[in-house]
GROMACS .gro file of C-alpha atoms in nm:
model
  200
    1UNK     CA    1   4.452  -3.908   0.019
    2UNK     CA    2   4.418  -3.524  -0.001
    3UNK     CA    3   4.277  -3.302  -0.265
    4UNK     CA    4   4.009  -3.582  -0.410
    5UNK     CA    5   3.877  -3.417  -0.724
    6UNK     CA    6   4.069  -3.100  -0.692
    7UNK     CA    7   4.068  -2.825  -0.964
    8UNK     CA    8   3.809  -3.051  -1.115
    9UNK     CA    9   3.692  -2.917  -1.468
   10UNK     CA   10   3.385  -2.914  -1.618
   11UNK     CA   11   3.218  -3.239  -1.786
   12UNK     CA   12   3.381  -3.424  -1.496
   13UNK     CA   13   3.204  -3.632  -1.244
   14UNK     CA   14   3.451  -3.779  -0.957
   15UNK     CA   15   3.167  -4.030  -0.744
   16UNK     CA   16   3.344  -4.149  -0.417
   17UNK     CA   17   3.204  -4.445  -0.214
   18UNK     CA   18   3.403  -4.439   0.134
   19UNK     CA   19   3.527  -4.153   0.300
   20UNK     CA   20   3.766  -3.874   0.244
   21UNK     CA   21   4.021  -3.653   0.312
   22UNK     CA   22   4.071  -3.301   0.369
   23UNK     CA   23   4.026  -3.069   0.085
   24UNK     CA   24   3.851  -3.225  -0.153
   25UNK     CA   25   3.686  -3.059  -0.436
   26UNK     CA   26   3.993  -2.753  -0.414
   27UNK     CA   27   4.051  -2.482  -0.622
   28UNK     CA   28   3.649  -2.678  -0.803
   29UNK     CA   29   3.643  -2.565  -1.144
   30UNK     CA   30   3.334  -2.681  -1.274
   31UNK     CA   31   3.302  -3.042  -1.217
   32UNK     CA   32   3.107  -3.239  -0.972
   33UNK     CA   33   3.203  -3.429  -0.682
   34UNK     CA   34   2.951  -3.689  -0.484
   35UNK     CA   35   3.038  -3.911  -0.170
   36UNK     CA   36   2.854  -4.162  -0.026
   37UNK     CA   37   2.918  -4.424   0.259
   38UNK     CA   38   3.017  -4.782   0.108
   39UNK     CA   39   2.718  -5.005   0.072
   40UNK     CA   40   2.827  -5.233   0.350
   41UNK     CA   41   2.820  -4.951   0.614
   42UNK     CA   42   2.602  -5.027   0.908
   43UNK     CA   43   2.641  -4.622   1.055
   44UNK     CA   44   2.384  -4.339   0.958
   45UNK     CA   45   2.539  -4.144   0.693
   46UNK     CA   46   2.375  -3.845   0.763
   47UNK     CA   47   2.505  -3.881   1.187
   48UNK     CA   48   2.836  -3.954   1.049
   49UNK     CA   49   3.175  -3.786   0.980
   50UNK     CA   50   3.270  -3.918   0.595
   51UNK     CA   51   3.456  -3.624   0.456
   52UNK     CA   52   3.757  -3.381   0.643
   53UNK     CA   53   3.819  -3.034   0.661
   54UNK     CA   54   3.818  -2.709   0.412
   55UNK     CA   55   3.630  -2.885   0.112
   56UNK     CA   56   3.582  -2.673  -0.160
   57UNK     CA   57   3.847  -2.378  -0.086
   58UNK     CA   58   3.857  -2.157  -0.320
   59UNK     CA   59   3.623  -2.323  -0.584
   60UNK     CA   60   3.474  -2.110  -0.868
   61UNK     CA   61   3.162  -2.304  -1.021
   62UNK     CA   62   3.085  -2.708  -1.012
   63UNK     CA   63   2.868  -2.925  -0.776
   64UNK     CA   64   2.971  -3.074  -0.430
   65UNK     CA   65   2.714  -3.360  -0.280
   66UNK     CA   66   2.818  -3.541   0.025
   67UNK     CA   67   2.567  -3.808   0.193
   68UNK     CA   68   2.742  -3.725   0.498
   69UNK     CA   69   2.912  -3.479   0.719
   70UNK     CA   70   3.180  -3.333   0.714
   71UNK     CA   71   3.420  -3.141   0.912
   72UNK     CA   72   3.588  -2.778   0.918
   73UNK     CA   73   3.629  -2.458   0.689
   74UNK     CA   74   3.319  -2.610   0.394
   75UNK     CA   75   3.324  -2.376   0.127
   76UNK     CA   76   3.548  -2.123   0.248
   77UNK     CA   77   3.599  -1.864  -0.046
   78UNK     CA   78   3.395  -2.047  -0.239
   79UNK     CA   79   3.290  -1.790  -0.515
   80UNK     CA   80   3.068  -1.975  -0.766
   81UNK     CA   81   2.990  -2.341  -0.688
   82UNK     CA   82   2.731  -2.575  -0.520
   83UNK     CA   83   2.709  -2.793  -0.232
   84UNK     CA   84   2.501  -3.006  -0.033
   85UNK     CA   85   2.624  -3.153   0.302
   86UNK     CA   86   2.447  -3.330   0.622
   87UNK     CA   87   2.627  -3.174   0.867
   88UNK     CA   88   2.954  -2.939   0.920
   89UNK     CA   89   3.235  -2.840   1.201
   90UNK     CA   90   3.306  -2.468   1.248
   91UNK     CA   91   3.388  -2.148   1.019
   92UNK     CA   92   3.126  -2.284   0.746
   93UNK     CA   93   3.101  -2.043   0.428
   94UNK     CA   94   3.393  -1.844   0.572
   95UNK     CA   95   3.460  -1.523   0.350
   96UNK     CA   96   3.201  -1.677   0.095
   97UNK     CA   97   3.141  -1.455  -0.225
   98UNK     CA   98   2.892  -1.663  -0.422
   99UNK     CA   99   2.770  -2.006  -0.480
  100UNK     CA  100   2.480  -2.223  -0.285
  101UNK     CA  101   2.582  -2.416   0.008
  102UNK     CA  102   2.282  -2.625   0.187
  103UNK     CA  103   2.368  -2.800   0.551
  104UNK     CA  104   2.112  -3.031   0.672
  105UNK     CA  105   2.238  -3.104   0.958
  106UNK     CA  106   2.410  -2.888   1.277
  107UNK     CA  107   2.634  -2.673   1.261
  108UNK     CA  108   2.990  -2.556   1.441
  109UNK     CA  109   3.045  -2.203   1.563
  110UNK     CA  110   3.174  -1.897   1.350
  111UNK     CA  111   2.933  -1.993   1.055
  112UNK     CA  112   2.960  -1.692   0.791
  113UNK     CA  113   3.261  -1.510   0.909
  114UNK     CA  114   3.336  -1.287   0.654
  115UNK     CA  115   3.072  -1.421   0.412
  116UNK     CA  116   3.019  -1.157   0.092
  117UNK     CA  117   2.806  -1.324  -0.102
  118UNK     CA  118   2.604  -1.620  -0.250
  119UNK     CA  119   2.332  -1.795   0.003
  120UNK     CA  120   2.363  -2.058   0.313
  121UNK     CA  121   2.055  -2.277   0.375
  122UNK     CA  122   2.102  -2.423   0.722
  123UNK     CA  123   1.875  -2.696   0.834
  124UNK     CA  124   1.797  -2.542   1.184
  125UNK     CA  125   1.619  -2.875   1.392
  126UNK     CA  126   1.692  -2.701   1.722
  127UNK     CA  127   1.619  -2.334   1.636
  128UNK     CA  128   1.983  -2.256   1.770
  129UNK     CA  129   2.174  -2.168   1.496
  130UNK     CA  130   2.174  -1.790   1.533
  131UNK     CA  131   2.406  -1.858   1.819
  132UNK     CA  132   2.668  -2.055   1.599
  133UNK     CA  133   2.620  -1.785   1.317
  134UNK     CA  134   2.861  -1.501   1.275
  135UNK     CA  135   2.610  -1.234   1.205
  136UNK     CA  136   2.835  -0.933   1.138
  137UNK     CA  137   2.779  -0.932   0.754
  138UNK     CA  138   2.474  -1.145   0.725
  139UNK     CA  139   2.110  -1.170   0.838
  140UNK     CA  140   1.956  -1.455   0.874
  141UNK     CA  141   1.568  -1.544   0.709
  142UNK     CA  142   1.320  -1.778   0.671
  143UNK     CA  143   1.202  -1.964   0.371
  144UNK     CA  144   0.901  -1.805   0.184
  145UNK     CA  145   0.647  -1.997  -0.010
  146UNK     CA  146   0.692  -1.935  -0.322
  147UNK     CA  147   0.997  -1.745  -0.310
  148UNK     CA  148   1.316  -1.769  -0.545
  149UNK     CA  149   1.492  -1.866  -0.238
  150UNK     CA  150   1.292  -2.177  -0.214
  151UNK     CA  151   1.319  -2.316  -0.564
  152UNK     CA  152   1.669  -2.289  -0.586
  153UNK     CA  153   1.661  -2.501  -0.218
  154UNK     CA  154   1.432  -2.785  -0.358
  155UNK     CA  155   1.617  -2.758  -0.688
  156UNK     CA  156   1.937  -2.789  -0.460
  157UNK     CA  157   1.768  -3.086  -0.272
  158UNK     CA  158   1.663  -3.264  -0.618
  159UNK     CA  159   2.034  -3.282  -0.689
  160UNK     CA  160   2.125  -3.454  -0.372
  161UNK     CA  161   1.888  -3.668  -0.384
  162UNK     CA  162   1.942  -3.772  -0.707
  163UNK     CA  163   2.330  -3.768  -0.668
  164UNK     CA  164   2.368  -3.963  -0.318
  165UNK     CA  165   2.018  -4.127  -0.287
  166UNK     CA  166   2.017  -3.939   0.053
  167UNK     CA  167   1.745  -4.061   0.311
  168UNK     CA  168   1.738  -3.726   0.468
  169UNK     CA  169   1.728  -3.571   0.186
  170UNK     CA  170   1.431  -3.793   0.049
  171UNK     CA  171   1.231  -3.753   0.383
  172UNK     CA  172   1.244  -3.399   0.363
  173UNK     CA  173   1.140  -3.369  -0.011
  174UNK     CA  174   0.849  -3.617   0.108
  175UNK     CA  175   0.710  -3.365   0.349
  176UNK     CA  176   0.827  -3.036   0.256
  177UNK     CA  177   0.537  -2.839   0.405
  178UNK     CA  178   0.673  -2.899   0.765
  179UNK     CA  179   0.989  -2.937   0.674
  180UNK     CA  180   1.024  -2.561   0.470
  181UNK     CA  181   1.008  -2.364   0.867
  182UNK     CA  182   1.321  -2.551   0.966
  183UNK     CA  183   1.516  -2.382   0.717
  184UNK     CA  184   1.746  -2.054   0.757
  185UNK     CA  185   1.816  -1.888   0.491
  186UNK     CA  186   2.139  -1.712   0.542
  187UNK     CA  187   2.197  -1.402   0.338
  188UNK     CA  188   2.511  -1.115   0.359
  189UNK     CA  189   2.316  -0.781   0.368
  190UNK     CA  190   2.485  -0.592   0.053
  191UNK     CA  191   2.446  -0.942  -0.170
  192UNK     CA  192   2.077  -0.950  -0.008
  193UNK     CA  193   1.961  -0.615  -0.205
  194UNK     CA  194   2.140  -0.730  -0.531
  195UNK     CA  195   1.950  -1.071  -0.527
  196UNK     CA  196   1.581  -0.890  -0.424
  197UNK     CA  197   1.651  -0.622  -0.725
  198UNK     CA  198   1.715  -0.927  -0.996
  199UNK     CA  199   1.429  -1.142  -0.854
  200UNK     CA  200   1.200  -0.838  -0.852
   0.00000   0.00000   0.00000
């Protein structure tokens, strides 16, 4: 049904094998949420659809993994939590104010509207997701060696991995030097010159 793992507290773990609705993980509150195809699937997770719209809305802190996509409205006000998903519809991180949200896969349109704070990693394959980006309050970067911005993505990655036993995720870890350029990093300009003062 609707609302799988919502308001979710923390020491919780709510692990899904199938698909689900919309809103899961609303209103997260610290726990942590995985979904992964059923066993028997014969599909591509990572090509697929397995979770609905607005996941996430309005969560505070927690963990969201989904070996999957996923549709509409991911993370919208999310203000504090994580989450790692293989693909996404359109308005992704809308009016965003903190939090990590990675998307290796595409993209829909209107990604960032509003977005305040906390940072996007987009898996760009076809280097045309400044076009689906809503770049009013954000600019959009690329991953440094070194940088903090790419430990908390491999740290990010780990967790998938470890969570979902994603393929994707375990081919990129497995070649990260030529996978690291494919990455956007997607920062709001204001949150940008907070985060470069404490990592300085």
């Amino acid at each position: 049904g609707q609302s799988v793992g919502a308001f979710l507290a923390k020491g919780l773990t709510f692990h899904l094998e199938g698909e689900a609705n919309d809103y899961v993980g609303k209103g997260l509150s610290g726990g942590k949420i995985v979904i992964v195809p059923e066993h028997e699937t014969s599909f591509l997770a990572e090509d697929n659809v397995i979770a609905g719209n607005v996941i996430g809305y309005g969560g505070t802190s927690g963990e969201i993994y989904i070996n999957g996509q996923a549709g509409e409205r991911i993370a919208i006000r999310n203000s504090g939590f994580n989450a790692v998903v293989e693909g996404i519809g359109d308005h992704g991180c809308e009016y965003m104010t903190g939090g990590r949200v990675i998307i290796l896969g595409k993209t829909g349109v209107n990604f960032a509207a509003g977005m305040t704070g906390g940072i996007a990693f987009v898996l760009d394959e076809d280097g045309d997701f400044d076009l689906r980006c809503n770049l009013e309050t954000v600019d959009l970067e690329a991953i440094r060696s070194s940088s903090p911005e790419e430990r908390e993505l491999l740290e990010l990655l780990q967790c998938h991995l470890t969570a979902t036993e994603s393929p994707k995720a375990k081919r990129i870890l497995d070649d990260w030097a030529n996978w690291r350029g494919r990455f956007v990093c997607v920062l709001p300009v204001e949150y940008r010159k907070i985060f470069r003062r404490t990592q300085a």
